[in-house]
Amino acid sequence: MNTNEDTNIEESINKEIQIEKPQVIEASGDQTKSDKEESDKPAARKPRPRKPRNKSDKPVADPAAAEKANAEKPKADKPKTDKPKANKPAPQKAKTDAAKAAALPGSEAVTETAPKAQSKSGTKAAKVKSDKLRIIPLGGLDKIGMNITAIEYEDSIIIVDCGISFPDEDMLGIDLVIPDISYLKNNLSKVKGFVITHGHEDHIGALPYVLRDINVPIYATGLTVGLIDHKLKEHGLLTKTKRKVVKHGQSINLGAFRIEFIKTNHSIADASALAIYSPAGILVHTGDFKIDYTPLFGDSIDIQRFAEIGKKGVLALMCDSTNASRPGFTPSEIKLSKTFENLFTEHNMQRMIVATFASNVDRVQLIINTAHKFGRKVVLQGRSMVNVIAIASELGYITIPDNTMIDIKQVKNYPDEKLVFITTGSQGESMAALSRMADGSHKDVRIKPGDAIIFSSTPIPGNEKAVSKVVNELTMKGAKIIFQDTHVSGHACAEEIKLIYSLLKPKYSIPVHGEYRHLAAQAALANELGISHENTFLLKSGDVLELSKEKGRVIDKVQSGEIYVDGLGVGDVGNIVLRDRQSLAENGIIIVVLTLEKGTNHILAGPDIVSRGFIYVRESEVLMKEMRNVINNALDKCQTRNVTEWGKLKNEVRDDLNDFLWKKIRRSPVILPIIMES
């Protein structure tokens, strides 16, 4: 780089750090919106299919073209030294971060910087750049969901995704599970922003909770930002959080990183892979993806860009593992077009109900288009379905033909054969619309014999029982259930994963997104393609993986884990509370109420026994009488031994009663003695 270029970069950085409060803007820089304007509604996007960007537009230079242009620039005769100019303070730390990113290939990108205090001396010694990159997954590796990874280089951290997982069956009363972000809170000054691959809950769902502690800008594509905005608005965080829209093919600079968003295909529109450039090398994160050469709507995955990045030399690849154990290729979404036409033809005299994921905008668009072609009215059911389709429609990601969509209250005006319901509940969620239809609790829809119910999904691992329950209930009501050929996965199978590896040729393989068996399946694919076992890392949440061009190794372990969300409480329910809930659910509770005389501890009233979830008292009078005798004997023993401390009295009653019940009926209820004094 020549001296004139250095001066230009320094001048641009000076301009950046003079801005006290950067506004919420699109990453292209074409348009500026205030936080207040952003809070009203998401910015409208161009409807799909998207047209190629005109060459005259200059939001952010194409990374490949920028790199070529940089390479063609003449070099100075002498390399620039790190010696600062006379009588001029050394650049602040924020400038150093920006300069690192600006020096990367294709650095003409949106830059987010923040000024930092100078040292007391007002000068700063030259610092040798590290060749080490750290990758710290905080979730998403031991089960499906809760995807979040910290990427760290020196004093810069970016966070890739921030999702939730849903509670296991034994997590009674828990609504959501979010990641433990203690490491990020302890390194808050390093965190530059969130970069989000796509808008599924397991990638964005935890943002409203994490942003309360880590309030940094969010960067994502248009639909993803729209879905995030809806969540932030529900939590009262919309005006307090910066969101920036990045288009595919554009880049952003965050601290020491440049992040390029690459078009991929998935079961939600606007999904992205990330090419993360740092002084230590290029890291590629695929996000959730598949290779679809014939998508129903929008563009195919940008395979060419993957190949171009591979030619530069990729340090590491973090790749989606969900379908790594499945051979071959994932079928194209276009396959379903014919399937749905056949189903609408076959069931032309029945009411149709289609259950699918609310976020699968392209699938919903296909169903709407088919319904319109066959003259049916469409009714959306389920809160998330209504919300997602409203956002997608407003942003131009879905087109609803005139006079096709109707409200649930208008259903009575149309015969069954002219209706199709698109509903949530494909995973058997207990409160979803389809589940309520199945158990008869839906206030507007009653399942009728002959209804054609199409599951346009496959059960997520762990949801099989719930789905089976709903299917059985629907079948008992006389509905016809249709599963076959109604769904294609949004995740890459083995051959697609191998193609990505072949294009990128990474030195290190880091399988992500899946249970351990999924990660191991991808590791085996990487080894087949020539990546050594030593350079393949099956990480666990909290592992600190340090990579350089010479070697990679796990050097540390940071705090990670699960935080439970119960109602409005976040983190106030832990394993002890869950164990109590499990015990109460399995064995019930007995409450023993005693009134003792002050000083003597003689029984004045009781013992009264209250039982919940243990036995039905009216039908167990004999057992209740025996329990009272056990309690009286326990108190007599305490009196004989001059035990007067209430804590010891309660323990004696609890232990004796528990032993009696186990010997008598092999049950161990929660026993709660309550002593009052008179």
XYZ file of C-alpha atoms in Angstrom:
678
model
C 0.000 0.000 0.000
C 1.443 3.451 -0.909
C 1.607 6.553 1.262
C -1.345 8.303 -0.417
C -3.559 5.303 0.279
C -2.454 5.280 3.925
C -3.351 8.963 4.243
C -6.782 8.385 2.705
C -7.503 5.519 5.094
C -6.413 7.596 8.069
C -8.623 10.502 6.969
C -11.631 8.210 6.543
C -11.041 6.745 10.001
C -10.855 10.240 11.507
C -14.242 10.992 9.981
C -15.684 7.741 11.347
C -14.723 8.352 14.965
C -16.105 11.900 14.988
C -19.652 10.510 14.718
C -21.005 10.410 18.247
C -24.055 8.214 17.508
C -24.026 6.257 14.235
C -27.497 5.939 12.746
C -29.258 2.765 11.761
C -28.494 2.469 8.047
C -28.487 -0.141 5.371
C -25.037 -1.549 4.923
C -24.983 -0.222 1.371
C -25.007 3.325 2.701
C -27.689 4.256 0.143
C -30.195 5.384 2.710
C -30.113 6.607 6.309
C -32.874 6.032 8.830
C -33.094 7.270 12.392
C -33.732 4.896 15.249
C -37.174 6.422 15.641
C -38.105 5.692 12.038
C -36.784 2.163 12.370
C -38.992 1.567 15.405
C -42.188 2.064 13.434
C -41.677 -0.788 10.985
C -38.893 -2.600 9.151
C -37.557 -0.911 6.049
C -39.201 -2.147 2.869
C -37.039 -4.325 0.660
C -37.290 -5.033 -3.047
C -39.654 -7.929 -3.795
C -38.155 -11.145 -5.026
C -37.002 -12.396 -7.470
C -34.160 -9.969 -6.960
C -32.517 -8.355 -9.936
C -28.739 -8.261 -10.258
C -27.237 -5.070 -8.916
C -26.547 -2.451 -11.601
C -22.884 -1.810 -12.146
C -23.468 1.871 -11.625
C -24.607 1.284 -8.031
C -21.784 1.685 -5.549
C -22.980 0.602 -2.095
C -20.138 -1.772 -1.332
C -17.597 -3.004 -3.833
C -17.726 -6.624 -4.932
C -15.062 -8.371 -2.808
C -13.451 -10.148 -5.738
C -13.304 -6.992 -7.855
C -11.935 -4.979 -4.948
C -9.184 -7.475 -4.360
C -8.256 -7.420 -8.043
C -8.174 -3.624 -8.034
C -5.955 -3.583 -4.945
C -3.577 -6.010 -6.574
C -3.251 -3.789 -9.667
C -2.352 -0.655 -7.695
C 1.342 0.347 -7.931
C 3.382 -0.294 -4.832
C 5.618 2.310 -3.228
C 9.374 1.953 -3.636
C 9.844 1.795 0.109
C 7.609 0.054 2.632
C 5.856 2.273 5.106
C 7.323 2.317 8.601
C 5.340 2.328 11.846
C 7.097 5.491 13.033
C 4.483 8.169 13.824
C 4.739 11.603 12.272
C 6.354 14.334 14.312
C 4.144 16.389 16.667
C 1.162 14.120 15.969
C -0.426 11.833 18.567
C -0.502 8.150 17.791
C -3.807 6.832 16.404
C -6.380 5.687 18.903
C -7.126 1.993 19.348
C -10.337 2.217 17.316
C -8.274 3.407 14.362
C -5.962 0.455 14.719
C -8.896 -1.975 14.500
C -10.328 -0.212 11.486
C -6.946 -0.127 9.780
C -6.559 -3.874 10.291
C -9.875 -4.490 8.583
C -9.196 -1.898 5.878
C -5.937 -3.622 5.015
C -7.793 -6.841 4.225
C -8.622 -7.745 0.613
C -11.694 -5.950 -0.703
C -11.834 -3.605 2.270
C -14.256 -1.119 0.743
C -17.043 -1.895 3.189
C -19.211 -0.484 5.949
C -17.073 0.062 9.034
C -18.346 0.271 12.599
C -15.794 1.777 14.964
C -15.829 3.324 18.396
C -13.207 5.679 19.845
C -11.180 4.433 22.771
C -9.098 6.292 25.301
C -5.393 6.838 24.608
C -2.730 5.787 27.017
C -1.605 8.331 29.578
C 1.567 9.019 27.631
C -0.456 9.884 24.531
C 1.657 7.537 22.416
C 1.451 3.883 21.547
C 4.200 1.457 20.666
C 3.954 -0.498 17.427
C 2.283 -3.866 17.948
C 3.160 -7.036 16.107
C 0.074 -8.650 14.599
C -0.852 -12.029 15.987
C -1.300 -14.980 13.648
C -3.764 -16.685 16.008
C -7.544 -16.769 15.650
C -9.778 -18.046 18.433
C -13.118 -19.778 17.918
C -15.287 -20.172 21.023
C -18.640 -21.942 20.546
C -21.042 -21.149 23.381
C -23.843 -23.416 22.129
C -25.180 -25.447 19.235
C -22.752 -28.377 19.387
C -24.292 -30.978 21.685
C -27.877 -30.738 20.433
C -29.931 -29.041 17.738
C -30.502 -25.389 18.649
C -28.994 -22.527 20.662
C -26.403 -21.664 18.020
C -23.903 -19.007 19.077
C -20.157 -18.711 18.431
C -17.626 -16.053 19.418
C -14.841 -15.393 16.898
C -11.916 -13.586 18.533
C -8.775 -11.946 17.199
C -6.700 -9.963 19.716
C -9.075 -7.299 21.094
C -11.942 -7.882 18.634
C -14.838 -10.318 19.075
C -17.738 -10.885 16.716
C -20.696 -13.111 17.586
C -22.099 -15.400 14.902
C -25.817 -16.073 15.571
C -27.620 -15.991 18.906
C -30.341 -18.615 19.140
C -32.545 -20.490 21.557
C -33.302 -24.147 22.037
C -36.555 -25.589 23.261
C -36.756 -27.341 26.644
C -36.415 -31.090 27.080
C -39.350 -33.055 28.449
C -37.920 -33.064 31.974
C -37.530 -29.255 32.075
C -40.951 -28.736 33.616
C -42.351 -25.221 33.272
C -39.421 -23.943 31.195
C -40.389 -21.928 28.117
C -37.031 -21.399 26.407
C -33.355 -22.202 26.850
C -30.767 -19.530 26.030
C -26.950 -19.696 26.102
C -24.777 -18.707 29.035
C -22.894 -15.616 27.796
C -20.680 -15.057 30.840
C -17.563 -15.043 28.644
C -18.972 -12.271 26.455
C -20.024 -10.199 29.471
C -16.526 -10.537 30.892
C -15.052 -9.329 27.574
C -17.700 -6.760 26.701
C -15.214 -4.116 25.524
C -13.994 -6.466 22.787
C -17.416 -7.311 21.332
C -18.007 -5.456 18.050
C -21.339 -6.847 16.888
C -23.621 -9.746 16.017
C -23.526 -11.199 12.503
C -26.571 -13.368 11.830
C -26.738 -16.065 9.146
C -30.550 -16.355 8.901
C -33.821 -15.830 10.728
C -34.630 -19.152 12.380
C -35.325 -19.186 16.122
C -32.266 -21.314 16.868
C -30.170 -18.497 15.373
C -31.972 -15.284 16.469
C -34.304 -16.274 19.319
C -31.972 -15.369 22.201
C -31.175 -11.852 20.947
C -33.822 -10.058 23.078
C -32.350 -11.650 26.211
C -28.660 -11.336 25.337
C -28.944 -7.717 24.142
C -29.787 -6.634 27.688
C -26.160 -7.355 28.576
C -24.413 -7.185 25.174
C -25.981 -4.216 23.372
C -23.947 -4.046 20.167
C -25.103 -3.630 16.544
C -26.734 -6.484 14.629
C -25.865 -7.175 10.989
C -28.028 -9.408 8.796
C -29.894 -9.618 5.505
C -33.277 -7.974 4.924
C -35.785 -10.632 5.996
C -33.606 -11.623 8.937
C -33.536 -8.025 10.204
C -37.312 -7.824 9.732
C -37.844 -10.900 11.914
C -35.363 -9.613 14.512
C -37.135 -6.241 14.587
C -40.420 -7.968 15.398
C -38.834 -9.769 18.354
C -37.142 -6.611 19.619
C -40.404 -4.683 19.404
C -42.149 -7.323 21.532
C -39.437 -6.906 24.182
C -39.298 -3.092 24.051
C -35.765 -3.052 22.622
C -36.352 -1.801 19.085
C -35.287 1.808 19.641
C -32.371 0.763 21.859
C -30.681 -1.553 19.363
C -28.860 -0.820 16.109
C -29.684 -3.091 13.196
C -28.014 -2.872 9.812
C -29.151 -4.581 6.622
C -26.409 -6.203 4.557
C -27.025 -7.509 1.049
C -25.507 -10.683 -0.324
C -22.115 -9.930 -1.841
C -21.507 -7.020 0.520
C -19.041 -6.826 3.393
C -18.827 -5.085 6.750
C -15.776 -4.183 8.808
C -15.966 -4.869 12.543
C -12.801 -4.284 14.532
C -10.075 -6.511 13.106
C -12.545 -8.459 10.961
C -14.114 -8.094 7.566
C -17.256 -10.192 7.137
C -18.645 -10.982 3.699
C -22.244 -12.211 3.320
C -22.606 -14.972 0.697
C -25.905 -16.139 -0.793
C -26.979 -19.682 0.206
C -30.176 -21.742 0.052
C -32.079 -22.896 3.117
C -35.642 -23.409 4.323
C -35.939 -19.672 4.952
C -35.276 -16.844 2.520
C -32.190 -14.605 2.736
C -29.917 -17.217 4.335
C -26.195 -16.426 4.269
C -22.817 -17.989 4.665
C -20.098 -15.794 6.150
C -16.532 -15.363 4.942
C -14.716 -13.897 7.939
C -11.401 -12.269 7.027
C -8.814 -11.577 9.718
C -5.046 -11.047 9.795
C -4.779 -14.692 10.881
C -6.581 -16.008 7.797
C -10.025 -16.624 6.299
C -12.707 -18.461 8.276
C -15.853 -19.564 6.418
C -19.081 -20.260 8.342
C -21.728 -21.838 6.108
C -24.694 -21.170 8.376
C -27.560 -23.585 7.726
C -27.466 -24.334 4.015
C -28.128 -26.644 1.120
C -27.205 -26.433 -2.557
C -30.358 -25.867 -4.608
C -29.667 -25.231 -8.288
C -33.396 -24.816 -9.038
C -34.974 -22.921 -6.137
C -38.653 -22.078 -6.497
C -38.060 -18.415 -5.746
C -34.985 -16.208 -5.631
C -31.442 -17.115 -6.606
C -29.356 -20.241 -6.243
C -26.426 -20.477 -3.831
C -23.395 -18.449 -4.947
C -21.148 -21.424 -5.672
C -18.821 -19.248 -7.750
C -17.995 -17.074 -4.746
C -17.147 -20.138 -2.654
C -14.724 -21.200 -5.394
C -13.145 -17.725 -5.545
C -12.632 -17.652 -1.783
C -11.144 -21.142 -1.910
C -8.455 -19.906 -4.297
C -7.294 -17.355 -1.706
C -6.643 -20.048 0.874
C -9.110 -20.790 3.667
C -7.818 -21.288 7.184
C -10.894 -23.064 8.573
C -14.418 -24.120 7.646
C -17.329 -24.245 10.084
C -19.940 -26.272 8.200
C -23.567 -27.318 8.832
C -23.624 -30.967 10.000
C -27.374 -31.651 10.294
C -27.621 -34.041 7.317
C -23.968 -35.088 7.131
C -24.876 -38.743 7.680
C -27.311 -38.760 4.730
C -25.753 -39.778 1.404
C -26.302 -37.938 -1.856
C -27.896 -34.526 -2.368
C -30.860 -32.815 -0.724
C -33.744 -32.602 -3.235
C -34.609 -29.221 -4.724
C -37.587 -27.252 -3.462
C -38.956 -27.228 -7.014
C -39.812 -30.918 -6.587
C -42.697 -29.924 -4.318
C -44.419 -27.808 -6.949
C -45.738 -30.881 -8.777
C -46.489 -32.659 -5.486
C -48.813 -29.916 -4.273
C -50.567 -29.634 -7.621
C -51.286 -33.369 -7.477
C -52.565 -33.112 -3.897
C -54.876 -30.207 -4.714
C -56.213 -32.176 -7.694
C -56.679 -35.401 -5.710
C -58.481 -33.707 -2.808
C -60.508 -31.235 -4.817
C -63.661 -32.004 -2.808
C -62.131 -31.865 0.687
C -61.019 -29.103 2.996
C -57.224 -28.984 3.116
C -55.005 -28.129 6.092
C -51.248 -27.788 5.515
C -48.895 -27.745 8.521
C -45.429 -26.322 7.950
C -42.819 -24.084 9.556
C -43.907 -20.452 9.743
C -40.430 -19.325 8.712
C -40.450 -21.359 5.486
C -41.593 -18.396 3.416
C -40.943 -20.065 0.053
C -43.036 -23.101 1.057
C -45.904 -20.857 2.132
C -45.599 -18.947 -1.157
C -45.855 -22.246 -3.062
C -49.005 -23.259 -1.164
C -50.593 -19.836 -1.707
C -49.812 -19.928 -5.436
C -51.247 -23.441 -5.775
C -54.378 -22.489 -3.827
C -54.885 -19.464 -6.082
C -54.478 -21.639 -9.183
C -57.173 -24.041 -7.931
C -59.533 -21.285 -6.794
C -59.177 -21.838 -3.043
C -59.109 -19.206 -0.322
C -56.160 -19.255 2.085
C -56.484 -18.938 5.869
C -53.356 -18.516 8.023
C -53.495 -20.043 11.504
C -51.010 -19.697 14.352
C -49.530 -16.505 15.763
C -46.037 -17.078 14.381
C -47.425 -17.957 10.940
C -49.453 -14.745 10.795
C -46.544 -12.610 12.042
C -43.840 -14.065 9.772
C -45.956 -13.910 6.614
C -46.986 -10.329 7.420
C -43.321 -9.313 7.761
C -42.286 -11.212 4.624
C -45.143 -9.662 2.644
C -44.305 -6.145 3.822
C -40.646 -6.578 2.850
C -41.449 -8.073 -0.542
C -40.326 -11.644 0.152
C -43.785 -13.090 -0.481
C -46.540 -12.050 -2.895
C -50.189 -12.741 -2.078
C -52.572 -12.608 -5.070
C -55.595 -10.357 -4.689
C -58.703 -11.910 -3.118
C -56.817 -15.039 -2.041
C -56.259 -14.500 1.688
C -59.260 -14.376 4.033
C -59.745 -14.000 7.780
C -60.826 -16.940 9.931
C -64.156 -15.205 10.548
C -64.942 -15.365 6.804
C -64.554 -19.143 6.566
C -68.284 -19.728 7.095
C -68.964 -17.951 3.788
C -67.140 -20.598 1.718
C -67.635 -24.335 1.151
C -64.943 -26.673 2.503
C -63.617 -27.549 -0.956
C -62.773 -23.874 -1.512
C -60.589 -23.536 1.592
C -56.999 -24.319 2.521
C -55.569 -23.596 5.975
C -51.823 -22.999 6.382
C -51.027 -23.611 10.029
C -48.308 -23.970 12.621
C -47.949 -27.159 14.657
C -45.994 -29.406 12.305
C -43.739 -30.367 15.240
C -46.572 -31.292 17.600
C -46.132 -28.195 19.769
C -48.830 -28.392 22.435
C -50.123 -24.841 22.010
C -49.748 -24.591 18.222
C -52.835 -24.218 16.051
C -52.819 -27.761 14.631
C -52.449 -29.323 18.091
C -55.455 -27.346 19.301
C -57.441 -28.473 16.267
C -56.453 -32.069 17.048
C -57.523 -32.002 20.706
C -60.676 -30.001 20.008
C -59.632 -26.846 21.867
C -59.323 -24.559 18.813
C -62.081 -21.978 19.065
C -62.623 -21.544 15.313
C -61.692 -24.810 13.571
C -63.167 -28.274 14.144
C -61.653 -31.256 12.354
C -64.181 -33.029 10.131
C -64.123 -36.577 8.715
C -62.455 -36.457 5.311
C -60.288 -33.383 5.977
C -56.964 -33.721 4.123
C -54.165 -32.763 6.521
C -50.723 -32.399 4.937
C -47.569 -32.367 7.073
C -45.096 -30.399 4.938
C -42.231 -31.066 7.342
C -40.345 -33.844 9.088
C -40.129 -34.132 12.882
C -37.079 -32.490 14.414
C -35.126 -35.038 16.518
C -36.867 -35.202 19.898
C -40.293 -34.147 18.586
C -41.349 -37.541 17.228
C -43.605 -38.404 20.201
C -45.420 -35.079 20.102
C -46.021 -35.346 16.353
C -47.273 -38.923 16.716
C -49.746 -37.829 19.396
C -51.205 -35.120 17.152
C -51.427 -37.508 14.179
C -53.304 -40.065 16.287
C -55.781 -37.460 17.530
C -56.421 -36.207 13.994
C -56.864 -39.750 12.674
C -59.397 -40.529 15.415
C -61.445 -37.586 14.162
C -61.563 -39.087 10.666
C -58.978 -36.888 8.949
C -56.689 -38.213 6.226
C -53.018 -37.625 7.079
C -50.521 -37.058 4.245
C -46.744 -37.208 4.785
C -45.245 -38.675 1.638
C -43.182 -36.413 -0.656
C -44.496 -33.222 0.960
C -41.210 -31.910 2.339
C -37.579 -31.443 1.379
C -34.882 -30.615 3.891
C -33.173 -27.255 4.149
C -29.836 -28.820 5.115
C -27.036 -30.162 2.933
C -26.467 -33.897 2.591
C -23.059 -35.566 2.332
C -22.293 -34.802 -1.326
C -23.152 -31.111 -0.935
C -20.915 -30.859 2.120
C -18.101 -32.538 0.199
C -18.556 -30.061 -2.649
C -18.169 -27.096 -0.279
C -15.011 -28.666 1.180
C -13.639 -29.255 -2.318
C -14.241 -25.643 -3.325
C -12.846 -24.041 -0.165
C -9.998 -26.492 0.597
C -9.748 -25.463 4.271
C -6.765 -26.349 6.418
C -9.006 -27.011 9.441
C -12.461 -28.601 9.684
C -14.840 -27.529 12.470
C -18.228 -29.292 12.154
C -21.096 -27.300 13.701
C -24.894 -27.394 14.050
C -25.956 -30.790 15.278
C -25.755 -33.510 17.859
C -22.420 -35.256 18.350
C -23.310 -37.997 15.848
C -23.943 -35.348 13.177
C -20.636 -33.611 13.889
C -18.785 -36.931 13.785
C -20.361 -37.765 10.413
C -19.064 -34.524 8.930
C -15.638 -35.063 10.473
C -15.487 -38.406 8.649
C -16.323 -36.645 5.358
C -13.556 -34.102 5.969
C -11.069 -36.892 6.631
C -12.128 -38.619 3.390
C -11.275 -35.409 1.543
C -7.750 -35.278 2.944
C -8.073 -33.143 6.079
C -6.108 -34.886 8.806
C -7.580 -36.021 12.105
C -5.269 -33.542 13.848
C -6.837 -30.684 11.870
C -10.440 -31.788 12.477
C -12.010 -30.501 15.678
C -15.142 -31.914 17.313
C -15.648 -29.103 19.786
C -17.853 -28.828 22.852
C -19.543 -25.676 24.059
C -17.022 -23.530 25.911
C -13.928 -24.909 24.172
C -11.402 -22.260 23.115
C -9.934 -23.343 19.791
C -6.833 -21.404 18.761
C -5.854 -21.595 15.091
C -2.812 -20.423 13.188
C -1.385 -21.376 9.831
C 1.016 -23.740 11.607
C -1.277 -25.567 14.034
C -4.609 -25.632 15.807
C -5.403 -26.744 19.339
C -7.939 -26.361 22.137
C -6.148 -24.213 24.688
C -8.800 -23.461 27.283
C -12.384 -23.910 28.449
C -14.685 -20.985 29.297
C -17.973 -20.941 31.163
C -20.891 -22.026 28.999
C -24.157 -23.841 29.422
C -27.894 -23.263 29.513
C -29.946 -20.475 31.065
C -33.633 -21.243 31.585
C -36.412 -18.797 30.736
C -39.606 -19.318 32.749
C -42.229 -16.660 32.052
C -40.559 -13.322 32.679
C -37.816 -14.890 34.781
C -34.445 -15.377 33.110
C -31.912 -17.505 34.955
C -33.819 -17.635 38.245
C -34.668 -21.312 37.757
C -31.769 -23.728 38.044
C -31.194 -27.450 38.339
C -32.294 -27.593 41.991
C -35.675 -26.042 41.174
C -36.084 -28.370 38.201
C -35.346 -31.375 40.433
C -38.018 -30.220 42.886
C -40.500 -29.805 40.035
C -39.666 -33.262 38.742
C -40.127 -34.776 42.196
C -43.433 -32.961 42.689
C -44.636 -34.135 39.290
C -43.632 -37.748 39.875
C -44.477 -38.222 43.571
C -46.691 -35.367 44.780
C -46.421 -33.487 48.069
C -47.517 -33.938 51.682
C -47.802 -30.885 53.930
C -47.816 -31.582 57.687
C -49.198 -28.723 59.826
C -48.576 -28.696 63.612
C -49.341 -26.198 66.376
C -47.053 -26.562 69.417
C -47.239 -25.003 72.859
C -44.553 -22.406 73.419
C -41.820 -23.644 75.754
C -43.067 -27.228 76.193
C -43.559 -28.217 72.529
C -46.747 -30.089 73.451
C -49.073 -30.586 70.496
C -51.981 -28.154 70.715
C -53.447 -28.837 67.275
C -52.817 -31.337 64.512
C -51.088 -32.951 62.981
C -53.132 -31.920 59.945
C -52.084 -33.525 56.677
C -52.635 -31.916 53.272
C -51.881 -34.021 50.189
C -51.559 -32.928 46.558
C -50.636 -35.321 43.770
C -49.916 -38.126 46.269
C -53.157 -39.844 47.273
C -56.846 -39.035 47.240
C -57.414 -38.375 50.949
C -61.088 -39.429 51.133
C -60.261 -42.886 49.834
C -57.180 -43.352 52.039
C -58.399 -42.752 55.600
C -56.516 -45.753 56.997
C -53.206 -44.574 55.533
C -53.831 -41.022 56.767
C -54.415 -42.335 60.312
C -51.172 -44.337 60.200
C -49.292 -41.252 58.984
C -50.601 -39.209 61.944
C -49.383 -41.908 64.341
C -45.912 -41.815 62.756
C -45.792 -38.015 63.173
C -46.898 -38.197 66.837
C -44.286 -40.859 67.585
C -41.576 -38.729 65.979
C -42.525 -35.755 68.172
C -42.589 -37.957 71.287
C -39.038 -39.120 70.526
C -37.908 -35.516 70.213
C -39.521 -34.599 73.516
C -37.844 -37.556 75.245
C -34.453 -36.399 73.940
C -35.211 -32.729 74.790
C -35.040 -31.732 71.117
C -36.680 -28.306 70.916
C -35.098 -26.701 67.857
C -37.702 -26.454 65.107
C -35.302 -27.396 62.338
C -34.485 -30.693 64.062
C -38.163 -31.333 64.803
C -39.029 -30.901 61.111
C -36.212 -33.199 60.014
C -37.315 -35.912 62.447
C -40.910 -35.747 61.209
C -39.823 -35.725 57.563
C -37.380 -38.645 57.900
C -39.721 -40.908 59.887
C -42.676 -40.226 57.599
C -40.586 -40.782 54.471
C -39.280 -44.136 55.791
C -42.813 -45.258 56.660
C -44.271 -44.370 53.243
C -41.464 -46.071 51.351
C -41.863 -49.298 53.328
C -45.649 -49.131 53.137
C -46.343 -48.143 49.502
C -42.922 -47.602 47.846
C -43.455 -43.878 47.276
C -41.329 -40.853 48.186
C -43.434 -37.695 48.067
C -42.048 -34.269 48.902
C -42.751 -33.822 52.640
C -43.080 -30.278 53.942
C -43.582 -29.928 57.746
C -44.958 -26.566 58.944
C -44.781 -25.775 62.691
C -46.693 -22.951 64.363
C -46.362 -21.851 67.979
C -49.098 -20.756 70.349
